[in-house]
Coordinates of C-alpha atoms in Angstrom, one line a residue:
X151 CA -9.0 -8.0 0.8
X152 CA -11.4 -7.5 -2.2
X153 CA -14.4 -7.1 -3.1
X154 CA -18.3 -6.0 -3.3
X155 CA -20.4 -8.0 -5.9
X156 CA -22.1 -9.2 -9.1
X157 CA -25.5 -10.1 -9.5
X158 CA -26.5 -13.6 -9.3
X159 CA -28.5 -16.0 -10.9
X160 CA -29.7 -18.6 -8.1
X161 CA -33.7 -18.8 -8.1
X162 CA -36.0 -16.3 -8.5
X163 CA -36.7 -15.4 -4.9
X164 CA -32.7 -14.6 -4.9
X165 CA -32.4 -12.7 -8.4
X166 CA -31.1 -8.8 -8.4
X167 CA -34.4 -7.2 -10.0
X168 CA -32.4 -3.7 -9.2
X169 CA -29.6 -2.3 -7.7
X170 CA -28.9 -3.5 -4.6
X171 CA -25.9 -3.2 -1.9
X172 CA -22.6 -4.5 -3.3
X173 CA -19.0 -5.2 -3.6
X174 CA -17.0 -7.0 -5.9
X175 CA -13.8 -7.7 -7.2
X176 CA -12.2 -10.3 -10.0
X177 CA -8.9 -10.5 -10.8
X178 CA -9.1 -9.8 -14.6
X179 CA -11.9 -6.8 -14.6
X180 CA -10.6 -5.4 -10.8
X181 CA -12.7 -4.0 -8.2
X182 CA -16.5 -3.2 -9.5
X183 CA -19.6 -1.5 -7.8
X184 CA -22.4 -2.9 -9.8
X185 CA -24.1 -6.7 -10.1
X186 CA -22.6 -8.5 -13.3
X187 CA -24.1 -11.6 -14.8
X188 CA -22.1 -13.9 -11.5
X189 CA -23.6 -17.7 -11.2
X190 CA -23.3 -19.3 -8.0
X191 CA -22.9 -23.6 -8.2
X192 CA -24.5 -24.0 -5.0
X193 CA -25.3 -23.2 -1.1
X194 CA -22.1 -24.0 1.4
X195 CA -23.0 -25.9 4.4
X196 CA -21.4 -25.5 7.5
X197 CA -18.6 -28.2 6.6
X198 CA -18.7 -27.7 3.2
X199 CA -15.1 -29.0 1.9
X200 CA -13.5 -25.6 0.4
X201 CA -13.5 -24.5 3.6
X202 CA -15.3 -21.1 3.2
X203 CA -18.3 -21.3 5.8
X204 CA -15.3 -22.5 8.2
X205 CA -13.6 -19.8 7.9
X206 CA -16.4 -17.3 8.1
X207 CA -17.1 -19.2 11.5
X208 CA -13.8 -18.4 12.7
X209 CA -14.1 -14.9 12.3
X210 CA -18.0 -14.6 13.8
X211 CA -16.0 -16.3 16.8
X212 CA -13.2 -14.0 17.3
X213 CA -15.9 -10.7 16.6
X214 CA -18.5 -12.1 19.0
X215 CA -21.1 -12.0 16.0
X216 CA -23.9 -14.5 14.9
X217 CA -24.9 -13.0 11.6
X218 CA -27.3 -14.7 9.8
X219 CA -26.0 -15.2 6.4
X220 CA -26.2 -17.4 3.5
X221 CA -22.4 -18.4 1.8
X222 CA -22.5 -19.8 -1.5
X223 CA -19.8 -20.9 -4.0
X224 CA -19.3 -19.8 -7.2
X225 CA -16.2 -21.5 -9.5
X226 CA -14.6 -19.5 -13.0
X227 CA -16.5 -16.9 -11.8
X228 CA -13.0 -14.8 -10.8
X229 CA -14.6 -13.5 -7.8
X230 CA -16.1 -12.7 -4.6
X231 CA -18.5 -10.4 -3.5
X232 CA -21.1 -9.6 -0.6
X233 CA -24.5 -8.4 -1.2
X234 CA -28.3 -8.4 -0.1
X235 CA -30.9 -10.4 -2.0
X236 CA -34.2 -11.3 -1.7
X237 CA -34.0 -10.1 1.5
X238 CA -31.0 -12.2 2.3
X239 CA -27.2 -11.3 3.2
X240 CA -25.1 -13.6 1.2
X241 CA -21.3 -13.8 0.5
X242 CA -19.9 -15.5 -2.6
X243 CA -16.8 -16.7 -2.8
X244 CA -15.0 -18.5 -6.2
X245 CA -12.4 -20.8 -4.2
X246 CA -10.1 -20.4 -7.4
X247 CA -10.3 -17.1 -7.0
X248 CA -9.3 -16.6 -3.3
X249 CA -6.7 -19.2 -4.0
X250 CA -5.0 -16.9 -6.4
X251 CA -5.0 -14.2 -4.3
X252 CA -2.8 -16.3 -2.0
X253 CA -0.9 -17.4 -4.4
X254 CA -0.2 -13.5 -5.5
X255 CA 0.2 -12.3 -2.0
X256 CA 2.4 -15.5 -1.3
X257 CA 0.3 -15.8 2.2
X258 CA -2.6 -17.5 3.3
X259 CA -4.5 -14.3 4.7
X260 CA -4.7 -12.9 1.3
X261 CA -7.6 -15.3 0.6
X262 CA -8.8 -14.9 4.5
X263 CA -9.1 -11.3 3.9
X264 CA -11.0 -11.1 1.0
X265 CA -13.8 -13.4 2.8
X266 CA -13.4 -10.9 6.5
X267 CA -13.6 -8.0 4.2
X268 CA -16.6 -9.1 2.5
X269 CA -18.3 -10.2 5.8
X270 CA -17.5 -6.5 7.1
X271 CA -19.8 -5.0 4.5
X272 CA -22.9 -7.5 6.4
X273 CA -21.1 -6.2 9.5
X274 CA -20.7 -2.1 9.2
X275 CA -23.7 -2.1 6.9
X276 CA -23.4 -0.5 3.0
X277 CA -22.3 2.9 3.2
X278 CA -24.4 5.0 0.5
X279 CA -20.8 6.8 0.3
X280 CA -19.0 3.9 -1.7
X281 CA -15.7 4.7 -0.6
X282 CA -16.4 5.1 3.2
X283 CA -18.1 1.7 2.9
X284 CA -15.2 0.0 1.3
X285 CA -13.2 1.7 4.0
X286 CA -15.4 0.1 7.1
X287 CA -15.4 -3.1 5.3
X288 CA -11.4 -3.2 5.6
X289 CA -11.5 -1.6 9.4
X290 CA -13.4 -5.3 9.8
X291 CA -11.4 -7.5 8.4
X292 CA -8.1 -6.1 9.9
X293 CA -9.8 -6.3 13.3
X294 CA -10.6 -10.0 12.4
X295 CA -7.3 -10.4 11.0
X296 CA -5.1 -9.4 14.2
X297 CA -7.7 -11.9 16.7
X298 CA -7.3 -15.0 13.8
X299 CA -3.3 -14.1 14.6
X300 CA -1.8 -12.6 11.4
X301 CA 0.8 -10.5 11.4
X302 CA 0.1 -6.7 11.2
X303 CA 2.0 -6.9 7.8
X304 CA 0.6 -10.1 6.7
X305 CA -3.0 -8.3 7.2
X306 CA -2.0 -6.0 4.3
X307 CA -0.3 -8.6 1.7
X308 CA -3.6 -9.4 0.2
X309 CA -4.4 -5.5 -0.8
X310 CA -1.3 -4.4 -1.5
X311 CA -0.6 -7.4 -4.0
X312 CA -4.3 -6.8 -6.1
X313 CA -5.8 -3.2 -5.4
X314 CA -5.0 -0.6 -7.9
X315 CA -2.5 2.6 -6.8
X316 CA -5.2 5.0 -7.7
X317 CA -8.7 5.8 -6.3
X318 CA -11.3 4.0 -8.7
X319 CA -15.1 5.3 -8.5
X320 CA -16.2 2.3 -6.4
X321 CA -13.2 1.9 -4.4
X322 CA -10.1 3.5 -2.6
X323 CA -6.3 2.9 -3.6
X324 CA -4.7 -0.2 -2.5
X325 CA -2.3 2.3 0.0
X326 CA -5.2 4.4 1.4
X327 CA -6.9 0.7 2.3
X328 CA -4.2 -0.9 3.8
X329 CA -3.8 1.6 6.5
X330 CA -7.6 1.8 7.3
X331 CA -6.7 -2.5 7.7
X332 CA -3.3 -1.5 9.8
X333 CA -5.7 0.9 12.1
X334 CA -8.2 -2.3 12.4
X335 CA -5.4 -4.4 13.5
X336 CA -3.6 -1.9 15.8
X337 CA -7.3 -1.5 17.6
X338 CA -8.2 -5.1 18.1
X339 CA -3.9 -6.0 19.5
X340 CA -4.8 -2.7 21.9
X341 CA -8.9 -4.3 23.0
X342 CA -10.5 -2.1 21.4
X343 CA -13.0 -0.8 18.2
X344 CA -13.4 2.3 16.7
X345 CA -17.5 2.5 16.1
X346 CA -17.3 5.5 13.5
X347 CA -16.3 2.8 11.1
X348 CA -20.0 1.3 11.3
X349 CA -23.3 2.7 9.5
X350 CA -25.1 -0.1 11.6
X351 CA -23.3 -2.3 13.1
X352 CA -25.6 -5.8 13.3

């Protein structure tokens, strides 16, 4: 349920050195469309212990993908965010951060929907229309949402308890995203998926 991205200060090879695709979101500055001054602590391995890359291997299972993406972790960093780098997809995720947006959704697939909605932007591709992009990015996660086995209402909590009421310029109200999440999960219960929410689907 959140974000896009900020940009990151790994190594050289990996630094932003213009604008690039992103989301992002942070619980004190809300959802933003354009790299910040992020710092990731380090690469997650497969079993890395917060859990992250585990997750993300859950949801390539139940969507049938092998993406090739790097995960790494950032911490007081308030945030998570997907982006391309150095010719790289990466995801970043602050564990602090996705556990407050369980804690605020009282559920545990607020934090699980952050990470599927981020992995949907590497999934639909980055819509040069920010908004329609945000929008595919949520279709994703609710169709990973539904296989993981949440409940079509607990595939919502996470939005619904952090996005804002109103459109922003990067991204759409909390109300207008949670049903694009409820179609997502309606498709995947009935077998199915709804293409038009794709700019390139890898």
């Amino acid at each position: 349920m959140l974000a896009c991205l900020f940009a990151m200060v790994l190594h050289p090879s990996l630094a932003l050195a213009k604008p690039r695709p992103f989301c992002g979101y942070s619980l004190s500055k809300g959802w933003f469309g354009k790299p910040g001054s992020s710092y990731v602590t380090r690469q997650a391995g497969p079993s890395d212990e917060s859990g992250i890359p585990q997750v993300i291997a859950r949801i390539y299972k139940v969507l049938d993908i092998a993406p090739d993406i790097d995960v790494y972790l950032a911490e007081k960093e308030d945030n998570a965010f997907a982006t391309v780098a150095g010719g790289k997809k990466i995801i970043v995720v602050d564990v602090g951060f996705v556990e407050e947006v369980n804690r605020r959704a009282k559920t545990k697939w607020g934090a699980i929907h952050v990470i599927a909605h981020e992995l949907g932007h590497h999934i639909a591709g980055f819509s040069s229309d920010r908004h329609r992009g945000e929008l595919n990015a949520d279709y994703w996660s609710g169709q990973a949402l539904q296989r993981l086995g949440a409940a079509r209402q607990a595939a919502t909590l996470g939005i619904l308890a952090v996005g804002t009421n109103a459109d922003t310029s990067t991204h759409p109200g909390k109300h207008k995203r949670a049903t694009i999440i409820e179609q997502g999960w309606d498709d995947a219960k009935a077998g199915k998926i709804d293409y038009s929410f794709c700019d390139g689907c890898k």
